[in-house]
Coordinates of C-alpha atoms in Angstrom, one line a residue:
X30 CA 91.5 101.9 72.4
X31 CA 90.6 102.6 68.6
X32 CA 90.7 99.4 65.9
X33 CA 90.7 101.9 63.1
X34 CA 93.6 101.7 61.3
X35 CA 95.9 104.7 60.7
X36 CA 95.2 108.0 58.3
X37 CA 91.3 106.2 57.9
X38 CA 90.4 110.1 56.8
X39 CA 93.1 110.5 54.7
X40 CA 92.7 107.2 52.5
X41 CA 89.2 108.0 52.1
X42 CA 90.0 111.4 50.8
X43 CA 92.0 110.1 48.5
X44 CA 90.2 107.0 47.7
X45 CA 86.9 109.7 46.9
X46 CA 89.3 111.3 44.6
X47 CA 89.7 108.4 42.2
X48 CA 85.9 106.9 43.2
X49 CA 83.4 109.0 43.6
X50 CA 82.1 109.4 47.3
X51 CA 79.3 107.3 47.4
X52 CA 81.7 104.3 45.0
X53 CA 84.2 105.2 48.1
X54 CA 82.0 105.3 51.1
X55 CA 80.7 101.6 49.7
X56 CA 84.0 100.4 49.7
X57 CA 85.5 101.7 52.6
X58 CA 81.6 100.3 54.2
X59 CA 82.4 96.9 52.6
X60 CA 86.5 96.5 53.8
X61 CA 85.3 97.6 57.5
X62 CA 82.6 95.6 57.9
X63 CA 84.9 92.4 56.8
X64 CA 88.1 94.3 59.6
X65 CA 85.5 94.7 62.3
X66 CA 82.2 93.8 62.0
X67 CA 79.4 96.5 62.7
X68 CA 81.3 97.5 65.6
X69 CA 84.3 99.3 63.6
X70 CA 81.7 100.7 60.7
X71 CA 79.7 102.3 64.1
X72 CA 83.4 103.6 64.8
X73 CA 84.4 104.8 62.0
X74 CA 81.1 106.5 61.2
X75 CA 82.0 108.5 64.3
X76 CA 84.8 109.3 63.2
X77 CA 84.9 110.3 59.8
X78 CA 80.3 110.7 59.6
X79 CA 80.6 114.8 59.7
X80 CA 83.4 115.2 57.5
X81 CA 81.9 112.9 54.9
X82 CA 78.4 112.8 54.9
X83 CA 78.2 110.7 52.2
X84 CA 80.2 108.0 53.7
X85 CA 78.0 108.8 57.1
X86 CA 75.1 107.5 54.8
X87 CA 76.3 104.7 53.6
X88 CA 77.5 103.4 57.2
X89 CA 73.8 103.8 58.6
X90 CA 72.7 102.7 55.6
X91 CA 74.6 98.9 56.3
X92 CA 74.4 99.3 60.1
X93 CA 70.7 99.4 59.6
X94 CA 70.6 96.0 57.7
X95 CA 70.6 97.3 54.5
X96 CA 73.8 95.5 53.5
X97 CA 71.9 93.6 50.1
X98 CA 74.2 95.2 47.0
X99 CA 71.4 94.5 44.7
X100 CA 69.2 97.8 46.2
X101 CA 72.4 100.0 45.3
X102 CA 71.1 102.5 43.1
X103 CA 74.2 102.1 41.2
X104 CA 73.7 98.9 40.6
X105 CA 71.4 99.1 37.6
X106 CA 71.6 101.5 35.2
X107 CA 68.8 100.4 32.9
X108 CA 66.3 103.7 34.2
X109 CA 69.6 106.1 33.3
X110 CA 69.2 104.3 29.7
X111 CA 66.0 104.5 29.4
X112 CA 65.9 108.7 30.3
X113 CA 68.6 109.5 27.3
X114 CA 67.3 107.1 24.8
X115 CA 68.3 108.2 21.4
X116 CA 71.4 110.5 22.4
X117 CA 74.5 110.7 20.9
X118 CA 76.4 112.4 23.3
X119 CA 76.4 112.2 26.7
X120 CA 78.7 115.0 29.4
X121 CA 79.0 113.4 32.6
X122 CA 79.5 116.2 35.9
X123 CA 81.0 114.7 38.7
X124 CA 82.0 111.3 39.4
X125 CA 81.0 107.6 40.7
X126 CA 83.0 104.7 39.1
X127 CA 80.4 102.1 40.5
X128 CA 77.5 103.9 38.4
X129 CA 80.0 104.6 35.4
X130 CA 81.0 100.9 35.7
X131 CA 77.5 99.8 34.8
X132 CA 76.5 103.1 32.8
X133 CA 79.4 103.2 30.2
X134 CA 78.9 99.2 28.5
X135 CA 75.0 100.2 28.5
X136 CA 75.6 102.8 26.3
X137 CA 77.4 101.6 23.2
X138 CA 77.8 104.2 20.3
X139 CA 77.1 107.3 22.9
X140 CA 79.7 109.4 22.5
X141 CA 80.9 109.8 26.4
X142 CA 82.8 112.9 28.2
X143 CA 83.6 113.4 32.3
X144 CA 84.3 117.2 33.1
X145 CA 87.3 117.4 34.0
X146 CA 86.9 120.2 36.9
X147 CA 87.5 120.1 40.5
X148 CA 84.2 118.8 42.3
X149 CA 84.8 119.0 46.0
X150 CA 87.2 116.7 46.6
X151 CA 90.1 116.6 44.1
X152 CA 89.7 114.3 41.7
X153 CA 92.7 112.0 39.6
X154 CA 91.9 112.5 36.0
X155 CA 94.4 110.8 34.8
X156 CA 94.0 107.4 36.8
X157 CA 90.3 107.6 36.4
X158 CA 90.5 107.8 32.9
X159 CA 92.9 105.1 32.6
X160 CA 90.5 103.0 33.9
X161 CA 88.2 103.6 31.1
X162 CA 89.9 102.5 27.9
X163 CA 89.4 105.6 26.2
X164 CA 85.4 105.3 26.6
X165 CA 85.4 108.6 28.7
X166 CA 87.0 111.8 27.1
X167 CA 87.9 114.8 29.7
X168 CA 85.6 118.4 29.2
X169 CA 87.0 121.4 30.3
X170 CA 84.6 123.9 30.7
X171 CA 85.8 125.8 27.4
X172 CA 84.7 123.0 25.8
X173 CA 81.0 122.7 26.2
X174 CA 79.8 124.1 23.4
X175 CA 81.2 121.1 21.7
X176 CA 79.3 118.8 23.6
X177 CA 75.8 121.0 23.2
X178 CA 73.1 119.6 20.6
X179 CA 69.9 118.1 20.1
X180 CA 71.0 114.5 20.6
X181 CA 73.2 115.6 23.4
X182 CA 72.1 115.2 26.9
X183 CA 74.2 116.3 30.5
X184 CA 73.8 114.0 33.5
X185 CA 75.0 114.2 37.0
X186 CA 75.6 112.3 40.2
X187 CA 72.5 113.5 42.6
X188 CA 73.7 112.8 46.7
X189 CA 69.6 112.5 47.8
X190 CA 66.9 114.8 47.2
X191 CA 63.2 115.7 49.1
X192 CA 61.3 116.0 46.1
X193 CA 62.2 120.2 46.2
X194 CA 65.9 120.3 46.3
X195 CA 68.7 118.1 45.5
X196 CA 72.3 117.7 46.4
X197 CA 74.8 118.0 43.2
X198 CA 79.0 118.2 42.9
X199 CA 79.1 122.5 42.4
X200 CA 80.5 121.8 39.2
X201 CA 76.9 121.3 38.3
X202 CA 76.2 125.1 38.7
X203 CA 79.0 126.1 36.6
X204 CA 78.1 123.5 34.0
X205 CA 74.4 123.9 34.0
X206 CA 73.3 127.2 33.9
X207 CA 70.3 128.9 32.1
X208 CA 72.3 129.4 29.0
X209 CA 73.3 125.8 28.3
X210 CA 70.6 124.2 29.2
X211 CA 68.8 125.6 26.0
X212 CA 71.5 123.9 24.6
X213 CA 71.3 120.3 25.5
X214 CA 68.4 117.9 25.1
X215 CA 67.9 116.6 28.6
X216 CA 69.2 117.2 31.9
X217 CA 69.4 114.1 33.8
X218 CA 70.1 113.7 37.5
X219 CA 71.3 110.0 38.7
X220 CA 70.1 110.0 42.9
X221 CA 72.5 107.8 44.1
X222 CA 71.7 107.7 47.6
X223 CA 68.2 107.0 47.0
X224 CA 67.1 109.3 50.5
X225 CA 68.5 112.3 52.2
X226 CA 71.3 112.5 54.4
X227 CA 72.0 112.9 58.1
X228 CA 74.1 115.6 57.8
X229 CA 75.0 118.7 56.5
X230 CA 75.8 117.5 53.0
X231 CA 80.1 119.0 53.2
X232 CA 81.5 118.8 49.4
X233 CA 77.9 119.0 47.7
X234 CA 75.6 122.1 47.2
X235 CA 71.9 122.2 46.5
X236 CA 70.2 123.2 43.9
X237 CA 66.1 122.9 42.1
X238 CA 65.2 119.2 41.0
X239 CA 63.4 122.0 38.4
X240 CA 66.3 121.8 36.9
X241 CA 66.7 118.7 35.7
X242 CA 64.9 117.3 33.0
X243 CA 64.4 113.8 35.3
X244 CA 66.0 112.7 38.1
X245 CA 66.5 108.8 37.9
X246 CA 66.6 106.7 41.1
X247 CA 64.3 104.9 43.9
X248 CA 61.5 106.7 44.5
X249 CA 62.1 109.4 46.7
X250 CA 61.6 107.7 50.9
X251 CA 62.1 110.3 53.7
X252 CA 65.9 109.7 55.6
X253 CA 65.5 108.5 59.1
X254 CA 64.7 111.4 60.2
X255 CA 61.9 114.1 59.4
X256 CA 64.4 116.6 61.2
X257 CA 66.4 118.4 58.3
X258 CA 70.3 117.4 58.1
X259 CA 72.2 118.5 61.0
X260 CA 75.4 121.3 60.6
X261 CA 78.4 120.9 61.7

């Protein structure tokens, strides 16, 4: 008999809409480990991993012994702040509240917006923005022009890279087209995983690393398996 909470997949999807995939995965792995230790985390990985590969990544990282929260790339906004040095306006594409919680207070005086477009898992934008007390403004695709400029930057969360390609939310491809890139000083990727995922990156799309001015995160390390991600 399974020890998993009922409707775990539905609960994770709702949490990902408010927190982001990696932030929700870290929270769920922590809570499951408190409920049932390694056995329950492993069971949840089997149950949810293929549907939510970012959860699979977080669970396997925890099961492998990488449990020090200080190793989480989202805990240190310093490299991202340095990459964004001198900007006056920042538009964020995608959602990771653990990363934003660290980044927003680290950029005082910078006007910040969050692209209010669906990106795979439907975000609850009203609840997300309420958590930042007005520090983040909702921005639609039709408003991109107002956010462009010589001191403006685009930031996307990256879910692992092999050094040539990176996985991002699909909205990034709509936002960062060739005509838009020239209007921003820099396009920065924040790798919130640090290594490629094991499984096929459902909910995400692939883009070239060269599309970014810089991808910030831990130095690229190969995944546990040298094989390409497992398809669904």
